[in-house]
PDB file of C-alpha atoms in Angstrom:
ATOM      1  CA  UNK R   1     190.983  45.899  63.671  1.00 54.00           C
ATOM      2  CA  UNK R   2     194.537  45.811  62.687  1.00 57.00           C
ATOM      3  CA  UNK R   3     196.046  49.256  60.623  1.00 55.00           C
ATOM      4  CA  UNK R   4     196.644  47.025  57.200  1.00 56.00           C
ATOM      5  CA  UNK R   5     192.257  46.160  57.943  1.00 55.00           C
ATOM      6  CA  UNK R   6     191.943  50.338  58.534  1.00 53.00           C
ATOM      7  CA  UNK R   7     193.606  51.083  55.639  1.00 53.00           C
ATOM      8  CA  UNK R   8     192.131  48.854  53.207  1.00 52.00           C
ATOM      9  CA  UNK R   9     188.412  49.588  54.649  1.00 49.00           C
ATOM     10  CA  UNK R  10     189.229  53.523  53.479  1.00 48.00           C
ATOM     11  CA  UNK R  11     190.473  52.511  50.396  1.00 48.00           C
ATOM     12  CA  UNK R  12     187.818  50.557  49.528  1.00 50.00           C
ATOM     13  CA  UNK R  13     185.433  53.484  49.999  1.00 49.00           C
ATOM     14  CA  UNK R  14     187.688  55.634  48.062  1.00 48.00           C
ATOM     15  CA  UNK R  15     187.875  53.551  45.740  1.00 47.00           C
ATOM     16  CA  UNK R  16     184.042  52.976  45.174  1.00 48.00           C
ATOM     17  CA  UNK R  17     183.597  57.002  45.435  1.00 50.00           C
ATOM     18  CA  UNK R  18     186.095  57.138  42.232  1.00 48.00           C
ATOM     19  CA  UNK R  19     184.674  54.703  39.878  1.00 49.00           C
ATOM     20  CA  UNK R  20     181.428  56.903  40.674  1.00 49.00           C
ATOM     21  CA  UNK R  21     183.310  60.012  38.980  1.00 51.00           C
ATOM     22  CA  UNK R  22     183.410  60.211  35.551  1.00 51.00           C
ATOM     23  CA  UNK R  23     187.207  60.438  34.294  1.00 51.00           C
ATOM     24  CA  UNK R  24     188.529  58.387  37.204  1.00 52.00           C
ATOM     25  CA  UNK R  25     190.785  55.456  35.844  1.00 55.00           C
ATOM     26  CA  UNK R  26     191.016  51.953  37.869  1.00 64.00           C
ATOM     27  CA  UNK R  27     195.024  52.401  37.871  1.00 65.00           C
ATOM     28  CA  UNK R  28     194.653  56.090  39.652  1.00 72.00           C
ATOM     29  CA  UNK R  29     196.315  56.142  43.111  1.00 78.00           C
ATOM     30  CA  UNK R  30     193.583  56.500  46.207  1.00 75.00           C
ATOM     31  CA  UNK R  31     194.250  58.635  48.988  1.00 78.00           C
ATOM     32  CA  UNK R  32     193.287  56.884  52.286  1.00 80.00           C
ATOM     33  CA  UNK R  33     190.956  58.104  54.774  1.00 81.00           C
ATOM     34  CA  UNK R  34     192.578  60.456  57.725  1.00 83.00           C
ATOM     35  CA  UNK R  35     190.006  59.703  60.176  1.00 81.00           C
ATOM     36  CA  UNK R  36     188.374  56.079  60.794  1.00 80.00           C
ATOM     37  CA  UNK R  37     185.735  55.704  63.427  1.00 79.00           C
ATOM     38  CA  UNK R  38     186.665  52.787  65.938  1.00 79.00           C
ATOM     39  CA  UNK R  39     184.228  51.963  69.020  1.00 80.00           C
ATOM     40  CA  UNK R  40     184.947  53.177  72.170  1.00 76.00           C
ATOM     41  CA  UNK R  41     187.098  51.051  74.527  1.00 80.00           C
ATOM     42  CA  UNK R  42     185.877  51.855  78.230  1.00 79.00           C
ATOM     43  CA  UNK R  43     182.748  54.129  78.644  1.00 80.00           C
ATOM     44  CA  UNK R  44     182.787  57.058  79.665  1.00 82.00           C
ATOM     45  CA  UNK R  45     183.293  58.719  82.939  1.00 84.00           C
ATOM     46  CA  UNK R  46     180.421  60.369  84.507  1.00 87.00           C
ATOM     47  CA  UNK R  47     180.399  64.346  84.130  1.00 89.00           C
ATOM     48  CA  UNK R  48     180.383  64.609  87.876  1.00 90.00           C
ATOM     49  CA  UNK R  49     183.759  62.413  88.393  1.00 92.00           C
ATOM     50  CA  UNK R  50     185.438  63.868  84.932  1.00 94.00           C
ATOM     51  CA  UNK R  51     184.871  67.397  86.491  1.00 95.00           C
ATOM     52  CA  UNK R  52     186.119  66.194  90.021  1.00 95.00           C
ATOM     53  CA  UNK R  53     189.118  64.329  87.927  1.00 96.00           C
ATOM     54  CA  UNK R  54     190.124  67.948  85.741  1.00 96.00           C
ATOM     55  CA  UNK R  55     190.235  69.914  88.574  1.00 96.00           C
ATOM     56  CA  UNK R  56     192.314  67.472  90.591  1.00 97.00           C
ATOM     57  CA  UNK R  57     194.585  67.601  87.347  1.00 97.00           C
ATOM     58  CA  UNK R  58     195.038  71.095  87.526  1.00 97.00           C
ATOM     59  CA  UNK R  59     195.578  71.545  91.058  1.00 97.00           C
ATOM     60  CA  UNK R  60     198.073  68.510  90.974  1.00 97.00           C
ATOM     61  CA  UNK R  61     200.248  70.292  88.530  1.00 97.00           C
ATOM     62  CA  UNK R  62     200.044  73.978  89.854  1.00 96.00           C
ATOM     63  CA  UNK R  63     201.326  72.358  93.141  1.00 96.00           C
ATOM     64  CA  UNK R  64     204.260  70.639  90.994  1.00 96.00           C
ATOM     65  CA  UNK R  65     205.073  73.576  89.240  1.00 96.00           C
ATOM     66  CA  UNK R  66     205.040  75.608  93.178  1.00 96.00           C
ATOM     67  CA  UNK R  67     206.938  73.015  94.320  1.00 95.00           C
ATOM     68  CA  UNK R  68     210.025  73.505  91.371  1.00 96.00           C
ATOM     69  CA  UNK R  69     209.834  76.967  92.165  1.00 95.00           C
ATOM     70  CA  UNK R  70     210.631  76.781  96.113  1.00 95.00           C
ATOM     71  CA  UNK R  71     213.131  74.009  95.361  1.00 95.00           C
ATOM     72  CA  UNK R  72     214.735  76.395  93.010  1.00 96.00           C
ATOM     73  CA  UNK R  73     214.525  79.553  94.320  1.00 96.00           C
ATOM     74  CA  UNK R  74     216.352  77.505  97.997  1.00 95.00           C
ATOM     75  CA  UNK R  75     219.066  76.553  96.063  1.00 95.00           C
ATOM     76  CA  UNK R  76     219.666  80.204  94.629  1.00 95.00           C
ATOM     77  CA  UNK R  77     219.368  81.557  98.421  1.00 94.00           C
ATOM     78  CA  UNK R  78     216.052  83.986  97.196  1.00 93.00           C
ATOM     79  CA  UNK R  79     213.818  85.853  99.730  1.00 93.00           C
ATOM     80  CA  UNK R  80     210.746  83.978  97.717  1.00 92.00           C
ATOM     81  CA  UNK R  81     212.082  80.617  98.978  1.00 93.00           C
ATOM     82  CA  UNK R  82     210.176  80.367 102.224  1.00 94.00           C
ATOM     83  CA  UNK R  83     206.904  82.168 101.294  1.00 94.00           C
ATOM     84  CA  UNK R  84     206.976  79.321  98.218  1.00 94.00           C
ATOM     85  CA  UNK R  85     207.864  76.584 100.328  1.00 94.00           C
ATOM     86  CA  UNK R  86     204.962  77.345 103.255  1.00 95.00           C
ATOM     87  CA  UNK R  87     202.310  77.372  99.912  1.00 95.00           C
ATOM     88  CA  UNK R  88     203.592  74.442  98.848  1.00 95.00           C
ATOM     89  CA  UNK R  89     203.088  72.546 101.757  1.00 95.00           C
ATOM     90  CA  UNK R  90     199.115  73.798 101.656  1.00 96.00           C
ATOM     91  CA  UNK R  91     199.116  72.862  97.872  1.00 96.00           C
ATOM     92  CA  UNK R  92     199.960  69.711  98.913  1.00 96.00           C
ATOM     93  CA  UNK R  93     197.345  69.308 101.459  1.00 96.00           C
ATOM     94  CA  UNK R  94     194.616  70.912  98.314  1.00 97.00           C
ATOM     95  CA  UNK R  95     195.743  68.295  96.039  1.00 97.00           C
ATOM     96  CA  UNK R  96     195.625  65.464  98.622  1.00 97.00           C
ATOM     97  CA  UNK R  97     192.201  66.658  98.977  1.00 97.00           C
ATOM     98  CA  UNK R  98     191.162  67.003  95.529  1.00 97.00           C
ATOM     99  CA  UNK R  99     192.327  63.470  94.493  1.00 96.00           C
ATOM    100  CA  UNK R 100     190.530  62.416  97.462  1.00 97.00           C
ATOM    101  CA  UNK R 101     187.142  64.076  96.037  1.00 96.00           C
ATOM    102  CA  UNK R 102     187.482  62.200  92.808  1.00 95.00           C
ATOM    103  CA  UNK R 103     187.296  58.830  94.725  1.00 95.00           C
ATOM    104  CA  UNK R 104     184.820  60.271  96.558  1.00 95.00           C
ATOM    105  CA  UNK R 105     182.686  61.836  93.906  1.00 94.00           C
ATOM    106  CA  UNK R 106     182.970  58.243  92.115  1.00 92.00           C
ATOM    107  CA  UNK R 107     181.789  56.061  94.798  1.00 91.00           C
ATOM    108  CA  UNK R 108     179.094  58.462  95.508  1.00 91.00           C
ATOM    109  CA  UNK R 109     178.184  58.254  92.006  1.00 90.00           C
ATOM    110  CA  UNK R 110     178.115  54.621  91.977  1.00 87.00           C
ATOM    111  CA  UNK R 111     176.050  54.252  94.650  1.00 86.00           C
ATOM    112  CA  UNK R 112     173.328  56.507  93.623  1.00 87.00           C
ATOM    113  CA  UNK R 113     173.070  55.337  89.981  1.00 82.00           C
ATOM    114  CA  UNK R 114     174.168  51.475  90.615  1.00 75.00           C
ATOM    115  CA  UNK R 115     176.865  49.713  89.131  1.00 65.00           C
ATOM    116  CA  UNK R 116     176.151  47.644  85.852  1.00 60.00           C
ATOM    117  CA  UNK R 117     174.912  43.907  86.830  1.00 56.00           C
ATOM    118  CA  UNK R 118     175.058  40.976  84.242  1.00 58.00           C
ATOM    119  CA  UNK R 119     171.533  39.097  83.429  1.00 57.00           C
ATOM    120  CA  UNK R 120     173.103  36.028  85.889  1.00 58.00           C
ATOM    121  CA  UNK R 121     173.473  38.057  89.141  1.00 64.00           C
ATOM    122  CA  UNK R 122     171.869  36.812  91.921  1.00 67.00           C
ATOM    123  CA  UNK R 123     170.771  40.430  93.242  1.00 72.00           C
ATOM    124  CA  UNK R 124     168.589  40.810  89.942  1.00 76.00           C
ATOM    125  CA  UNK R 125     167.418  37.177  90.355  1.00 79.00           C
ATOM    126  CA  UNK R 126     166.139  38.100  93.902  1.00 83.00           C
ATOM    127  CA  UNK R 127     164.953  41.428  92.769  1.00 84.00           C
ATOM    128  CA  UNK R 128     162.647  40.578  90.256  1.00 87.00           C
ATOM    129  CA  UNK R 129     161.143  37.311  92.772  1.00 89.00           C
ATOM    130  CA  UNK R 130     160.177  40.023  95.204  1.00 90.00           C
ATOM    131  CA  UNK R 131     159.152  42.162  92.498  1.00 92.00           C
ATOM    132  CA  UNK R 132     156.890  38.951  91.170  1.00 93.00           C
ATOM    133  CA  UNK R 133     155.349  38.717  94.485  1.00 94.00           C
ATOM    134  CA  UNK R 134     154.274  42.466  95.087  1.00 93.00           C
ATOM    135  CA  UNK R 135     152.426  42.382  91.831  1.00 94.00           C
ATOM    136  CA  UNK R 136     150.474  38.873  93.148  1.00 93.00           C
ATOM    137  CA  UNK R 137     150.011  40.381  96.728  1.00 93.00           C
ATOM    138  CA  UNK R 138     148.836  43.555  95.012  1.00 92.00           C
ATOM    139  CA  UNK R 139     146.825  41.820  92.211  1.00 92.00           C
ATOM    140  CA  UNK R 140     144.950  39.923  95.431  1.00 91.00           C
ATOM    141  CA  UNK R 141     144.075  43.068  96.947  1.00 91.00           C
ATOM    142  CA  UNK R 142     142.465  44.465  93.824  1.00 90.00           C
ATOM    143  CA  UNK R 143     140.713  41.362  93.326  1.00 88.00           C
ATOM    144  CA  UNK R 144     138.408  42.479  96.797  1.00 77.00           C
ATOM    145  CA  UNK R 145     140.457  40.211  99.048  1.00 63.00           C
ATOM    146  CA  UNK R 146     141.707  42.597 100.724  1.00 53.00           C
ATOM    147  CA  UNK R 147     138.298  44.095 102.057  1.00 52.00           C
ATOM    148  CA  UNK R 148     138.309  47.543 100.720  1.00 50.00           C
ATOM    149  CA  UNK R 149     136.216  50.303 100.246  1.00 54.00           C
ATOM    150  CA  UNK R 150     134.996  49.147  97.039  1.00 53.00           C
ATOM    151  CA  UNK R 151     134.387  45.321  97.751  1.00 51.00           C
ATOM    152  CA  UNK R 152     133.611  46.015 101.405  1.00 52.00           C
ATOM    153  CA  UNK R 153     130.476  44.044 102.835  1.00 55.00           C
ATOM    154  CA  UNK R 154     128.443  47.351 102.626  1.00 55.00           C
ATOM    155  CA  UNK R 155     129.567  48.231  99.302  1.00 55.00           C
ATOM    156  CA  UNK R 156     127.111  49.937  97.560  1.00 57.00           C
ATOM    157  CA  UNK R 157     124.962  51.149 100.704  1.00 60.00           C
ATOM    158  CA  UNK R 158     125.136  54.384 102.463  1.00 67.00           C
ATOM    159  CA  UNK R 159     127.071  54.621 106.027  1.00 64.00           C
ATOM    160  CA  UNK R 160     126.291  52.830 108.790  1.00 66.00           C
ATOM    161  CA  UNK R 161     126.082  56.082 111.035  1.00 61.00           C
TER     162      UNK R 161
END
């Protein structure tokens, strides 16, 4: 949907909404809308990897902002220079690990809750064949194929012992 499309889909609501008030001439300027909903690109992340993804944010960009500081406070000759530099070094190692949890946390994610198949795949195709012939192997059993208690050659009669 192109802006000009936008635009003239909120003024055409306006537009209707004034001709409903009384007093409201055809000529009268009509403000456009500020907010028009649009569908959603790309779906959403999973809370699990969006929480993984923040914190990895955060941590990234404390261990920037460490980092400026040792580089800075080296070039001035400070005391706080080395401390800032050692703790940068393990921020490093945090974030490393953090962005490595977020892959982590995602391919976890997609491999408990599956990944989104089209209606052609093969897997599904397979799936529901086995799926087909459980429910015959199953239904044959019920049917007193299968020799059960209930259509057993005794069935009706007390034990045997």
């Amino acid at each position: 949907m192109s802006t000009q499309e936008r635009g003239g889909a909120g003024v055409t609501a306006a537009a209707e909404q004034d001709t409903a008030r009384p007093g409201a001439g055809n000529g009268a300027r009509v403000p456009r809308q500020l907010w028009v909903e649009e569908a959603a690109s790309k779906r959403r992340m999973p809370d699990a990897v969006r929480t993984a993804a923040v914190r990895a944010v955060l941590i990234m960009s404390l261990t920037i902002i460490q980092a400026m500081v040792a580089f800075l406070s080296t070039l001035t000759g400070s005391w706080l220079a080395f401390p800032m530099v050692l703790s940068s070094v393990a921020s490093t190692v945090v974030a490393t690990w953090a962005v490595l949890d977020v892959w982590v946390t995602r391919q976890v994610w997609n491999q408990r809750h599956g990944v989104v198949s089209v209606p052609s795949s093969t897997a599904r195709r397979i799936r529901r064949e086995r799926r087909r012939s459980r429910r015959a192997e199953r239904a044959a059993q019920r049917d007193g194929t299968s020799g059960g208690i209930q259509g057993g050659p005794h069935a009706g009669s007390l034990s045997r012992a």
